[in-house]
JSON list of C-alpha atoms in Angstrom, two decimals:
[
{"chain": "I", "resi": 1, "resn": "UNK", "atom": "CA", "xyz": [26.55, 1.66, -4.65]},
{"chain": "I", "resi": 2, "resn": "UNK", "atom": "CA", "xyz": [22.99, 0.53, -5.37]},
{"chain": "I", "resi": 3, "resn": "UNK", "atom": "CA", "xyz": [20.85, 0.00, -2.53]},
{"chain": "I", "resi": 4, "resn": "UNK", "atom": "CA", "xyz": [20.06, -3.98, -1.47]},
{"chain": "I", "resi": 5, "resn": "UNK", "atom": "CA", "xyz": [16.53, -2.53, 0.28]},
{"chain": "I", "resi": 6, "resn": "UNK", "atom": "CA", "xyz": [13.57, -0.67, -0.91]},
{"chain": "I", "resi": 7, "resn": "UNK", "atom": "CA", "xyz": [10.97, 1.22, 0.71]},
{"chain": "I", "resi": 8, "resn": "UNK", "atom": "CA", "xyz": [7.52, 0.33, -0.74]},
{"chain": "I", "resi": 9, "resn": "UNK", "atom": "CA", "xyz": [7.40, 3.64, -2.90]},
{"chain": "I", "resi": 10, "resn": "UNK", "atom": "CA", "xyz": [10.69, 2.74, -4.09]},
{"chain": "I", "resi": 11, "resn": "UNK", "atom": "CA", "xyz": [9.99, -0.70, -4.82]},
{"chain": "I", "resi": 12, "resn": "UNK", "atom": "CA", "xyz": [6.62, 0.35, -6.78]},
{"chain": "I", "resi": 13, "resn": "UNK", "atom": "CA", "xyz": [8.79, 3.06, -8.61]},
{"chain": "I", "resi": 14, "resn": "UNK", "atom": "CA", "xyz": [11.22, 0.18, -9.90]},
{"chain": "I", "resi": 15, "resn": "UNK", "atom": "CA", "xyz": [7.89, -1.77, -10.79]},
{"chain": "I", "resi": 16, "resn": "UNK", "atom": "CA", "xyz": [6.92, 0.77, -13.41]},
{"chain": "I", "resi": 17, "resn": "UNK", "atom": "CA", "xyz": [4.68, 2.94, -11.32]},
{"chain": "I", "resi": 18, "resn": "UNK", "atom": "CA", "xyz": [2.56, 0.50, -9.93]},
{"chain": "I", "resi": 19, "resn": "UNK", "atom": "CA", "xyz": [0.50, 1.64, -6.76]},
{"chain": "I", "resi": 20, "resn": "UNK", "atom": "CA", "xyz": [1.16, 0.64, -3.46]},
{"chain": "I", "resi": 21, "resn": "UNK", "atom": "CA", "xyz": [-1.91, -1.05, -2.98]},
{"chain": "I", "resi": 22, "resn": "UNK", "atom": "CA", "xyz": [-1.17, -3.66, -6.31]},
{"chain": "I", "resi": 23, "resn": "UNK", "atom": "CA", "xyz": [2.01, -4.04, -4.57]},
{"chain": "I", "resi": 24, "resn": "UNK", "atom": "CA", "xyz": [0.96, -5.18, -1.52]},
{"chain": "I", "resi": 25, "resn": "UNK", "atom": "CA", "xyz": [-1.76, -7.25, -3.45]},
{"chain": "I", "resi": 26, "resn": "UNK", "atom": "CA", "xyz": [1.36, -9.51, -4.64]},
{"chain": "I", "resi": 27, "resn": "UNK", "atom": "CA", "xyz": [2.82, -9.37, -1.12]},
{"chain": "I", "resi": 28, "resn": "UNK", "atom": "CA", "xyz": [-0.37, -11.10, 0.09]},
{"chain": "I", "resi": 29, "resn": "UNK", "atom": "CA", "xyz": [-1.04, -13.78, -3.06]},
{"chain": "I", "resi": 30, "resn": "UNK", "atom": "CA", "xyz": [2.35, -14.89, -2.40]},
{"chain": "I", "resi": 31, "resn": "UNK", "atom": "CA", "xyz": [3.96, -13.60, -5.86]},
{"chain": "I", "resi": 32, "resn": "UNK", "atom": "CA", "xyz": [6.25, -11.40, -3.75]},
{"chain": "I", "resi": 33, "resn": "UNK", "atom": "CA", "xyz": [8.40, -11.77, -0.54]},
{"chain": "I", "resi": 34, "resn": "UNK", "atom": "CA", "xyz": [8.56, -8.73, 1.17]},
{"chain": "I", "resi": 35, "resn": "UNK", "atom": "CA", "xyz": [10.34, -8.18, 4.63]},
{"chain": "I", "resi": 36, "resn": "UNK", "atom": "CA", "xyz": [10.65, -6.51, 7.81]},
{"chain": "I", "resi": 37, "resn": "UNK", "atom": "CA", "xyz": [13.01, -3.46, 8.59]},
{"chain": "I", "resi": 38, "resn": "UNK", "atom": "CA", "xyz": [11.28, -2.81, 12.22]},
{"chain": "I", "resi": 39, "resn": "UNK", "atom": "CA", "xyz": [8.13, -1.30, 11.42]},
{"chain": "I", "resi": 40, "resn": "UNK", "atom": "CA", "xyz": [8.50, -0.87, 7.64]},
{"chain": "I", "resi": 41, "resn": "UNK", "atom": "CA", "xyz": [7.86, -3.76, 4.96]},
{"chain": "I", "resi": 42, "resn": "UNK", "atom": "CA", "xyz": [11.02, -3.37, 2.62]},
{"chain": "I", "resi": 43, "resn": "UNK", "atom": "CA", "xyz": [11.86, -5.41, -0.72]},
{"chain": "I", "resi": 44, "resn": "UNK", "atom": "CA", "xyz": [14.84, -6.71, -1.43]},
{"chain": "I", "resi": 45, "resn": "UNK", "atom": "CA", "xyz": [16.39, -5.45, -5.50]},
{"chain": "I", "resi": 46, "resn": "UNK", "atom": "CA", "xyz": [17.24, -9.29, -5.93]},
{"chain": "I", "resi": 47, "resn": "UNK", "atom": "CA", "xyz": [13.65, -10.19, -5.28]},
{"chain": "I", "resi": 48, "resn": "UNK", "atom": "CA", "xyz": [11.99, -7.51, -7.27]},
{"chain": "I", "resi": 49, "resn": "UNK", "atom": "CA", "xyz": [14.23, -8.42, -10.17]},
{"chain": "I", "resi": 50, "resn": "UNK", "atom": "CA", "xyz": [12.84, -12.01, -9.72]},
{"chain": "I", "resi": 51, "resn": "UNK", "atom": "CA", "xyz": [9.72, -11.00, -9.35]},
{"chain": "I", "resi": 52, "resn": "UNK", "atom": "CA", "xyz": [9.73, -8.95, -12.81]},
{"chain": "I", "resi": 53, "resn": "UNK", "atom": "CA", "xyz": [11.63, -12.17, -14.62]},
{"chain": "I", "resi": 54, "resn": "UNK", "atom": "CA", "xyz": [9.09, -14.15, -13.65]},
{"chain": "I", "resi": 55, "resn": "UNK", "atom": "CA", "xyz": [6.20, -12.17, -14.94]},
{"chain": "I", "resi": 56, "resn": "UNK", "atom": "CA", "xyz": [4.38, -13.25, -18.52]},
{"chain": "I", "resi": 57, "resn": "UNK", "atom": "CA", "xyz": [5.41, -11.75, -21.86]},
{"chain": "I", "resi": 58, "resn": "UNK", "atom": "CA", "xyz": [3.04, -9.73, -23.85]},
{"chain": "I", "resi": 59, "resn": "UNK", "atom": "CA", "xyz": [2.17, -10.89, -27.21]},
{"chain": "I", "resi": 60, "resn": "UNK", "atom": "CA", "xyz": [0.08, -8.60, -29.11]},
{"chain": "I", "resi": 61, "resn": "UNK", "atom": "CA", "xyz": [-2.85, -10.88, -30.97]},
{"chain": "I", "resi": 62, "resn": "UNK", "atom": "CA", "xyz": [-3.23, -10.88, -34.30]}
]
């Protein structure tokens, strides 16, 4: 069974490998929801996958 929470580490690995700090940086412009798990900021796999829908495809210019 997959997890429905990740840990920020976890939540940057699924991102590609993004650092925690660019993470957090979409926490705080509002491009990402994030939550509370007591004292640790968690992400839910529903959002992230929302979150990475949402983002802008690449089109290489010619």
């Amino acid at each position: 069974m997959d997890p429905a929470l990740l840990n920020k580490r976890d939540a940057c690995k699924y991102l590609g490998g993004i650092s925690e700090r660019t993470l957090m940086e979409h926490v705080y412009a509002g491009r990402l929801n994030a939550k509370k798990l007591g004292a640790r900021v968690v992400f839910e796999v529903a959002e992230l996958r929302r979150f990475v829908a949402e983002l802008p495809s690449w089109e290489p210019q010619s």
